[in-house]
Amino acid sequence: MEYNEIKKTNKVLLKGKIIDTLEIAYECFGENFLKTKLSCKRSSGTEDILPVIFPERIGNIESIQPGTCIEINGEIRTCNKHDSDKNKLLINVYCNEFNIIQEEEFYPSDDIELNGYICKEPVYRKTPLGREIADLLLAVNRKFGKSDYIPCITWSRNARFVNELPVGSNIQVSGRLQSRKYIKRTEDGTEVTKTAYEVSINRIRLIEKASPKENLETPDESCEVQSTPA
């Protein structure tokens, strides 16, 4: 799958401010891949802190400094990391292209477009105030036969709609990538603050509805969804 084809199924456009210095995340075939975090504010004023990976070959890496206003074109990438007896689903924005933006021209934005397949039964619920929510896991194809498994959340009639779709259905969604703090209690009773990432969906289009018996290969059921550790 070529880059232009990837953009059709997994497209990320972020505008925000770099808040951490770049550091090496990993090395692959002799190339370094560097990570940092991006602050992106919603219209409500809530701040999402999003993890971003930059391949070294992208060039002009030295211009990415804390406080830099930047526009990033890329994709969401996920991978499983085995930790003790569980798999952790690591989630990052992978940068394909970026532009430095002047402060006076800067305004934050967070736009995600995905085309993928529902790979687990959606989890539908209602809040104590009666608001409808559905969590779903979307499998999005990547080149070299790989897939990214992306957690998503949707609301109201969109939640009712996806709850009726069988596993394997192909949908196109748009929304934003958001960060969410939560408290996890460890085996020894200690409470640890962690960050989860998910796509908050605002639009859904059904591409093809699967038969109820269709199923997809998904990450391990014991998978804990979170970002790359800080």
PDB file of C-alpha atoms in Angstrom:
ATOM      1  CA  MET A   1       0.000   0.000   0.000  1.00  0.00           C
ATOM      2  CA  GLU A   2       1.487   3.352  -1.065  1.00  0.00           C
ATOM      3  CA  TYR A   3       1.499   6.512   1.065  1.00  0.00           C
ATOM      4  CA  ASN A   4      -1.407   8.102  -0.879  1.00  0.00           C
ATOM      5  CA  GLU A   5      -3.471   4.951  -0.336  1.00  0.00           C
ATOM      6  CA  ILE A   6      -2.655   5.013   3.392  1.00  0.00           C
ATOM      7  CA  LYS A   7      -3.909   8.600   3.593  1.00  0.00           C
ATOM      8  CA  LYS A   8      -7.305   7.461   2.300  1.00  0.00           C
ATOM      9  CA  THR A   9      -7.758   4.991   5.148  1.00  0.00           C
ATOM     10  CA  ASN A  10      -5.802   6.591   7.992  1.00  0.00           C
ATOM     11  CA  LYS A  11      -5.410  10.343   7.833  1.00  0.00           C
ATOM     12  CA  VAL A  12      -4.314  12.625  10.664  1.00  0.00           C
ATOM     13  CA  LEU A  13      -3.979  16.409  10.536  1.00  0.00           C
ATOM     14  CA  LEU A  14      -2.833  18.027  13.775  1.00  0.00           C
ATOM     15  CA  LYS A  15      -1.897  21.592  14.591  1.00  0.00           C
ATOM     16  CA  GLY A  16      -0.466  22.143  18.039  1.00  0.00           C
ATOM     17  CA  LYS A  17       2.557  23.041  20.142  1.00  0.00           C
ATOM     18  CA  ILE A  18       5.494  20.780  20.890  1.00  0.00           C
ATOM     19  CA  ILE A  19       5.880  20.440  24.669  1.00  0.00           C
ATOM     20  CA  ASP A  20       8.800  17.998  25.049  1.00  0.00           C
ATOM     21  CA  THR A  21      12.273  17.689  23.578  1.00  0.00           C
ATOM     22  CA  LEU A  22      12.747  14.960  20.982  1.00  0.00           C
ATOM     23  CA  GLU A  23      14.244  11.697  22.181  1.00  0.00           C
ATOM     24  CA  ILE A  24      14.885   8.375  20.476  1.00  0.00           C
ATOM     25  CA  ALA A  25      11.877   6.054  20.707  1.00  0.00           C
ATOM     26  CA  TYR A  26      13.399   3.124  18.789  1.00  0.00           C
ATOM     27  CA  GLU A  27      15.734   2.180  15.956  1.00  0.00           C
ATOM     28  CA  CYS A  28      14.764   0.169  12.886  1.00  0.00           C
ATOM     29  CA  PHE A  29      17.111  -0.883  10.056  1.00  0.00           C
ATOM     30  CA  GLY A  30      19.681   1.682  11.165  1.00  0.00           C
ATOM     31  CA  GLU A  31      17.237   4.604  11.274  1.00  0.00           C
ATOM     32  CA  ASN A  32      16.238   6.421  14.455  1.00  0.00           C
ATOM     33  CA  PHE A  33      12.610   7.235  15.179  1.00  0.00           C
ATOM     34  CA  LEU A  34      12.124  10.109  17.624  1.00  0.00           C
ATOM     35  CA  LYS A  35       9.223  10.843  19.926  1.00  0.00           C
ATOM     36  CA  THR A  36       7.771  13.920  21.561  1.00  0.00           C
ATOM     37  CA  LYS A  37       4.392  15.186  22.736  1.00  0.00           C
ATOM     38  CA  LEU A  38       2.056  17.692  21.144  1.00  0.00           C
ATOM     39  CA  SER A  39      -0.427  19.935  22.953  1.00  0.00           C
ATOM     40  CA  CYS A  40      -3.632  20.418  21.000  1.00  0.00           C
ATOM     41  CA  LYS A  41      -6.520  22.392  22.521  1.00  0.00           C
ATOM     42  CA  ARG A  42     -10.170  21.681  21.780  1.00  0.00           C
ATOM     43  CA  SER A  43     -12.686  24.484  21.215  1.00  0.00           C
ATOM     44  CA  SER A  44     -13.869  23.864  24.806  1.00  0.00           C
ATOM     45  CA  GLY A  45     -10.366  24.696  26.074  1.00  0.00           C
ATOM     46  CA  THR A  46      -9.606  21.111  27.111  1.00  0.00           C
ATOM     47  CA  GLU A  47      -6.011  20.225  26.265  1.00  0.00           C
ATOM     48  CA  ASP A  48      -5.128  16.913  24.615  1.00  0.00           C
ATOM     49  CA  ILE A  49      -1.505  15.806  25.007  1.00  0.00           C
ATOM     50  CA  LEU A  50      -0.738  13.519  22.061  1.00  0.00           C
ATOM     51  CA  PRO A  51       2.334  11.312  21.411  1.00  0.00           C
ATOM     52  CA  VAL A  52       4.037  11.841  18.032  1.00  0.00           C
ATOM     53  CA  ILE A  53       6.763   9.815  16.299  1.00  0.00           C
ATOM     54  CA  PHE A  54       9.083  11.436  13.719  1.00  0.00           C
ATOM     55  CA  PRO A  55      11.273   9.289  11.429  1.00  0.00           C
ATOM     56  CA  GLU A  56      14.781  10.734  11.283  1.00  0.00           C
ATOM     57  CA  ARG A  57      14.777  10.701   7.479  1.00  0.00           C
ATOM     58  CA  ILE A  58      11.960  13.260   7.391  1.00  0.00           C
ATOM     59  CA  GLY A  59      14.594  16.006   7.680  1.00  0.00           C
ATOM     60  CA  ASN A  60      14.709  19.379   9.459  1.00  0.00           C
ATOM     61  CA  ILE A  61      14.333  17.546  12.776  1.00  0.00           C
ATOM     62  CA  GLU A  62      16.393  20.201  14.580  1.00  0.00           C
ATOM     63  CA  SER A  63      13.554  22.713  14.051  1.00  0.00           C
ATOM     64  CA  ILE A  64      11.225  20.681  16.321  1.00  0.00           C
ATOM     65  CA  GLN A  65      11.735  22.241  19.749  1.00  0.00           C
ATOM     66  CA  PRO A  66       9.521  22.777  22.830  1.00  0.00           C
ATOM     67  CA  GLY A  67       7.168  25.683  22.144  1.00  0.00           C
ATOM     68  CA  THR A  68       7.267  25.198  18.360  1.00  0.00           C
ATOM     69  CA  CYS A  69       3.895  25.574  16.601  1.00  0.00           C
ATOM     70  CA  ILE A  70       3.608  22.785  14.069  1.00  0.00           C
ATOM     71  CA  GLU A  71       1.268  21.213  11.537  1.00  0.00           C
ATOM     72  CA  ILE A  72       1.548  17.422  11.214  1.00  0.00           C
ATOM     73  CA  ASN A  73       0.222  15.214   8.439  1.00  0.00           C
ATOM     74  CA  GLY A  74       0.394  11.548   9.313  1.00  0.00           C
ATOM     75  CA  GLU A  75      -1.467   8.484  10.507  1.00  0.00           C
ATOM     76  CA  ILE A  76      -2.330   6.690  13.740  1.00  0.00           C
ATOM     77  CA  ARG A  77      -0.109   3.679  14.366  1.00  0.00           C
ATOM     78  CA  THR A  78      -0.519   1.040  17.036  1.00  0.00           C
ATOM     79  CA  CYS A  79       1.474  -1.957  18.201  1.00  0.00           C
ATOM     80  CA  ASN A  80       1.274  -4.548  20.958  1.00  0.00           C
ATOM     81  CA  LYS A  81       3.913  -4.497  23.693  1.00  0.00           C
ATOM     82  CA  HIS A  82       4.094  -7.486  26.019  1.00  0.00           C
ATOM     83  CA  ASP A  83       4.347  -6.457  29.675  1.00  0.00           C
ATOM     84  CA  SER A  84       4.158  -9.115  32.407  1.00  0.00           C
ATOM     85  CA  ASP A  85       1.059 -11.166  31.681  1.00  0.00           C
ATOM     86  CA  LYS A  86      -0.675  -8.557  29.503  1.00  0.00           C
ATOM     87  CA  ASN A  87      -0.321  -6.921  26.111  1.00  0.00           C
ATOM     88  CA  LYS A  88      -0.395  -3.133  25.988  1.00  0.00           C
ATOM     89  CA  LEU A  89      -1.674  -1.483  22.839  1.00  0.00           C
ATOM     90  CA  LEU A  90       0.704   1.428  22.219  1.00  0.00           C
ATOM     91  CA  ILE A  91      -0.796   4.318  20.250  1.00  0.00           C
ATOM     92  CA  ASN A  92       1.114   7.103  18.473  1.00  0.00           C
ATOM     93  CA  VAL A  93       0.686   9.607  15.689  1.00  0.00           C
ATOM     94  CA  TYR A  94       3.284   8.783  13.020  1.00  0.00           C
ATOM     95  CA  CYS A  95       4.381  11.920  11.159  1.00  0.00           C
ATOM     96  CA  ASN A  96       4.756  11.695   7.376  1.00  0.00           C
ATOM     97  CA  GLU A  97       5.074  15.432   6.747  1.00  0.00           C
ATOM     98  CA  PHE A  98       5.270  18.543   8.927  1.00  0.00           C
ATOM     99  CA  ASN A  99       5.383  22.321   8.631  1.00  0.00           C
ATOM    100  CA  ILE A 100       6.484  24.891  11.195  1.00  0.00           C
ATOM    101  CA  ILE A 101       3.803  27.552  11.742  1.00  0.00           C
ATOM    102  CA  GLN A 102       4.392  31.128  12.848  1.00  0.00           C
ATOM    103  CA  GLU A 103       2.884  31.972  16.236  1.00  0.00           C
ATOM    104  CA  GLU A 104       0.634  34.700  14.825  1.00  0.00           C
ATOM    105  CA  GLU A 105      -0.789  32.284  12.234  1.00  0.00           C
ATOM    106  CA  PHE A 106      -1.312  29.426  14.665  1.00  0.00           C
ATOM    107  CA  TYR A 107      -4.635  27.917  15.654  1.00  0.00           C
ATOM    108  CA  PRO A 108      -4.940  24.368  17.014  1.00  0.00           C
ATOM    109  CA  SER A 109      -6.816  21.657  15.130  1.00  0.00           C
ATOM    110  CA  ASP A 110      -7.234  17.895  15.434  1.00  0.00           C
ATOM    111  CA  ASP A 111      -8.792  16.076  12.479  1.00  0.00           C
ATOM    112  CA  ILE A 112      -8.850  12.302  12.057  1.00  0.00           C
ATOM    113  CA  GLU A 113     -10.272  10.259   9.152  1.00  0.00           C
ATOM    114  CA  LEU A 114     -10.269   6.459   9.270  1.00  0.00           C
ATOM    115  CA  ASN A 115     -11.603   3.736   7.009  1.00  0.00           C
ATOM    116  CA  GLY A 116     -11.561   0.368   8.735  1.00  0.00           C
ATOM    117  CA  TYR A 117     -13.384  -2.665  10.060  1.00  0.00           C
ATOM    118  CA  ILE A 118     -15.157  -3.207  13.374  1.00  0.00           C
ATOM    119  CA  CYS A 119     -13.091  -5.999  14.924  1.00  0.00           C
ATOM    120  CA  LYS A 120     -14.785  -6.462  18.312  1.00  0.00           C
ATOM    121  CA  GLU A 121     -18.383  -6.224  19.414  1.00  0.00           C
ATOM    122  CA  PRO A 122     -19.080  -2.549  20.225  1.00  0.00           C
ATOM    123  CA  VAL A 123     -19.685  -1.884  23.919  1.00  0.00           C
ATOM    124  CA  TYR A 124     -22.854   0.182  24.304  1.00  0.00           C
ATOM    125  CA  ARG A 125     -23.843   1.814  27.579  1.00  0.00           C
ATOM    126  CA  LYS A 126     -25.596   4.788  29.125  1.00  0.00           C
ATOM    127  CA  THR A 127     -24.251   7.312  31.608  1.00  0.00           C
ATOM    128  CA  PRO A 128     -26.138   7.948  34.885  1.00  0.00           C
ATOM    129  CA  LEU A 129     -27.629  10.987  33.130  1.00  0.00           C
ATOM    130  CA  GLY A 130     -28.846   8.842  30.230  1.00  0.00           C
ATOM    131  CA  ARG A 131     -26.257   9.811  27.599  1.00  0.00           C
ATOM    132  CA  GLU A 132     -25.598   6.999  25.138  1.00  0.00           C
ATOM    133  CA  ILE A 133     -21.996   5.915  24.484  1.00  0.00           C
ATOM    134  CA  ALA A 134     -20.413   3.142  22.414  1.00  0.00           C
ATOM    135  CA  ASP A 135     -16.779   2.018  22.459  1.00  0.00           C
ATOM    136  CA  LEU A 136     -15.428   0.194  19.413  1.00  0.00           C
ATOM    137  CA  LEU A 137     -12.122  -1.094  18.096  1.00  0.00           C
ATOM    138  CA  LEU A 138     -11.407  -0.329  14.448  1.00  0.00           C
ATOM    139  CA  ALA A 139      -8.919  -2.354  12.368  1.00  0.00           C
ATOM    140  CA  VAL A 140      -7.324  -0.099   9.735  1.00  0.00           C
ATOM    141  CA  ASN A 141      -5.147  -1.628   7.028  1.00  0.00           C
ATOM    142  CA  ARG A 142      -1.530  -0.571   6.664  1.00  0.00           C
ATOM    143  CA  LYS A 143       1.106  -1.428   4.029  1.00  0.00           C
ATOM    144  CA  PHE A 144       3.026  -4.710   4.163  1.00  0.00           C
ATOM    145  CA  GLY A 145      -0.107  -6.552   5.260  1.00  0.00           C
ATOM    146  CA  LYS A 146      -0.204  -4.952   8.712  1.00  0.00           C
ATOM    147  CA  SER A 147      -3.168  -3.433  10.522  1.00  0.00           C
ATOM    148  CA  ASP A 148      -3.568  -0.792  13.202  1.00  0.00           C
ATOM    149  CA  TYR A 149      -6.162  -1.435  15.907  1.00  0.00           C
ATOM    150  CA  ILE A 150      -7.586   1.926  16.933  1.00  0.00           C
ATOM    151  CA  PRO A 151      -9.912   2.436  19.930  1.00  0.00           C
ATOM    152  CA  CYS A 152     -12.811   4.783  19.208  1.00  0.00           C
ATOM    153  CA  ILE A 153     -15.724   6.245  21.135  1.00  0.00           C
ATOM    154  CA  THR A 154     -18.987   7.680  19.829  1.00  0.00           C
ATOM    155  CA  TRP A 155     -22.167   9.141  21.227  1.00  0.00           C
ATOM    156  CA  SER A 156     -25.965   9.406  20.958  1.00  0.00           C
ATOM    157  CA  ARG A 157     -27.460   8.106  17.692  1.00  0.00           C
ATOM    158  CA  ASN A 158     -24.006   7.241  16.341  1.00  0.00           C
ATOM    159  CA  ALA A 159     -23.599   4.999  19.404  1.00  0.00           C
ATOM    160  CA  ARG A 160     -26.925   3.297  18.663  1.00  0.00           C
ATOM    161  CA  PHE A 161     -25.961   2.926  15.004  1.00  0.00           C
ATOM    162  CA  VAL A 162     -22.595   1.193  15.556  1.00  0.00           C
ATOM    163  CA  ASN A 163     -24.101  -1.013  18.270  1.00  0.00           C
ATOM    164  CA  GLU A 164     -26.294  -2.598  15.585  1.00  0.00           C
ATOM    165  CA  LEU A 165     -23.388  -3.341  13.221  1.00  0.00           C
ATOM    166  CA  PRO A 166     -21.849  -6.842  13.204  1.00  0.00           C
ATOM    167  CA  VAL A 167     -18.137  -7.444  13.619  1.00  0.00           C
ATOM    168  CA  GLY A 168     -16.385  -7.164  10.238  1.00  0.00           C
ATOM    169  CA  SER A 169     -18.466  -4.208   8.996  1.00  0.00           C
ATOM    170  CA  ASN A 170     -16.492  -1.611   7.036  1.00  0.00           C
ATOM    171  CA  ILE A 171     -17.065   1.979   8.173  1.00  0.00           C
ATOM    172  CA  GLN A 172     -15.560   5.386   7.501  1.00  0.00           C
ATOM    173  CA  VAL A 173     -15.298   7.730  10.488  1.00  0.00           C
ATOM    174  CA  SER A 174     -14.055  11.219  11.226  1.00  0.00           C
ATOM    175  CA  GLY A 175     -13.365  12.922  14.532  1.00  0.00           C
ATOM    176  CA  ARG A 176     -10.454  13.856  16.764  1.00  0.00           C
ATOM    177  CA  LEU A 177      -7.763  12.027  18.708  1.00  0.00           C
ATOM    178  CA  GLN A 178      -8.168  12.716  22.412  1.00  0.00           C
ATOM    179  CA  SER A 179      -6.225  11.925  25.565  1.00  0.00           C
ATOM    180  CA  ARG A 180      -7.893  10.822  28.776  1.00  0.00           C
ATOM    181  CA  LYS A 181      -6.433  10.386  32.272  1.00  0.00           C
ATOM    182  CA  TYR A 182      -7.572   7.445  34.377  1.00  0.00           C
ATOM    183  CA  ILE A 183      -6.601   5.813  37.651  1.00  0.00           C
ATOM    184  CA  LYS A 184      -5.452   2.175  37.695  1.00  0.00           C
ATOM    185  CA  ARG A 185      -5.067   0.190  40.891  1.00  0.00           C
ATOM    186  CA  THR A 186      -2.083  -2.178  40.845  1.00  0.00           C
ATOM    187  CA  GLU A 187      -1.961  -5.619  42.460  1.00  0.00           C
ATOM    188  CA  ASP A 188      -0.393  -4.188  45.626  1.00  0.00           C
ATOM    189  CA  GLY A 189      -3.194  -1.616  45.926  1.00  0.00           C
ATOM    190  CA  THR A 190      -1.218   1.378  44.647  1.00  0.00           C
ATOM    191  CA  GLU A 191      -3.137   3.850  42.471  1.00  0.00           C
ATOM    192  CA  VAL A 192      -1.315   4.911  39.301  1.00  0.00           C
ATOM    193  CA  THR A 193      -2.411   7.680  36.915  1.00  0.00           C
ATOM    194  CA  LYS A 194      -2.259   6.601  33.266  1.00  0.00           C
ATOM    195  CA  THR A 195      -3.257   8.135  29.942  1.00  0.00           C
ATOM    196  CA  ALA A 196      -5.472   6.488  27.343  1.00  0.00           C
ATOM    197  CA  TYR A 197      -5.938   7.626  23.763  1.00  0.00           C
ATOM    198  CA  GLU A 198      -9.017   7.178  21.591  1.00  0.00           C
ATOM    199  CA  VAL A 199     -10.656   8.670  18.516  1.00  0.00           C
ATOM    200  CA  SER A 200     -13.792  10.596  19.438  1.00  0.00           C
ATOM    201  CA  ILE A 201     -16.072  10.056  16.432  1.00  0.00           C
ATOM    202  CA  ASN A 202     -18.409  12.766  15.183  1.00  0.00           C
ATOM    203  CA  ARG A 203     -19.362  11.279  11.787  1.00  0.00           C
ATOM    204  CA  ILE A 204     -19.837   7.695  10.596  1.00  0.00           C
ATOM    205  CA  ARG A 205     -20.524   6.340   7.119  1.00  0.00           C
ATOM    206  CA  LEU A 206     -21.278   2.669   6.505  1.00  0.00           C
ATOM    207  CA  ILE A 207     -19.235   1.292   3.582  1.00  0.00           C
ATOM    208  CA  GLU A 208     -20.274  -2.367   3.810  1.00  0.00           C
ATOM    209  CA  LYS A 209     -22.211  -4.281   6.436  1.00  0.00           C
ATOM    210  CA  ALA A 210     -20.744  -7.684   7.290  1.00  0.00           C
ATOM    211  CA  SER A 211     -22.721 -10.852   7.781  1.00  0.00           C
ATOM    212  CA  PRO A 212     -23.228 -11.585  11.506  1.00  0.00           C
ATOM    213  CA  LYS A 213     -20.912 -14.615  11.322  1.00  0.00           C
ATOM    214  CA  GLU A 214     -17.931 -12.723   9.881  1.00  0.00           C
ATOM    215  CA  ASN A 215     -15.029 -12.169  12.269  1.00  0.00           C
ATOM    216  CA  LEU A 216     -11.601 -10.574  12.250  1.00  0.00           C
ATOM    217  CA  GLU A 217      -8.305 -11.306  13.963  1.00  0.00           C
ATOM    218  CA  THR A 218      -7.961  -8.879  16.877  1.00  0.00           C
ATOM    219  CA  PRO A 219      -5.386  -8.103  19.562  1.00  0.00           C
ATOM    220  CA  ASP A 220      -5.246 -10.317  22.634  1.00  0.00           C
ATOM    221  CA  GLU A 221      -8.408 -10.080  24.758  1.00  0.00           C
ATOM    222  CA  SER A 222      -6.303  -9.097  27.791  1.00  0.00           C
ATOM    223  CA  CYS A 223      -4.952  -6.060  25.938  1.00  0.00           C
ATOM    224  CA  GLU A 224      -4.725  -2.829  27.962  1.00  0.00           C
ATOM    225  CA  VAL A 225      -5.063   0.237  25.759  1.00  0.00           C
ATOM    226  CA  GLN A 226      -2.645   3.066  26.469  1.00  0.00           C
ATOM    227  CA  SER A 227      -0.005   5.208  24.830  1.00  0.00           C
ATOM    228  CA  THR A 228       3.723   4.837  24.775  1.00  0.00           C
ATOM    229  CA  PRO A 229       4.840   5.252  28.406  1.00  0.00           C
ATOM    230  CA  ALA A 230       6.186   8.674  29.296  1.00  0.00           C
TER     231      ALA A 230
END
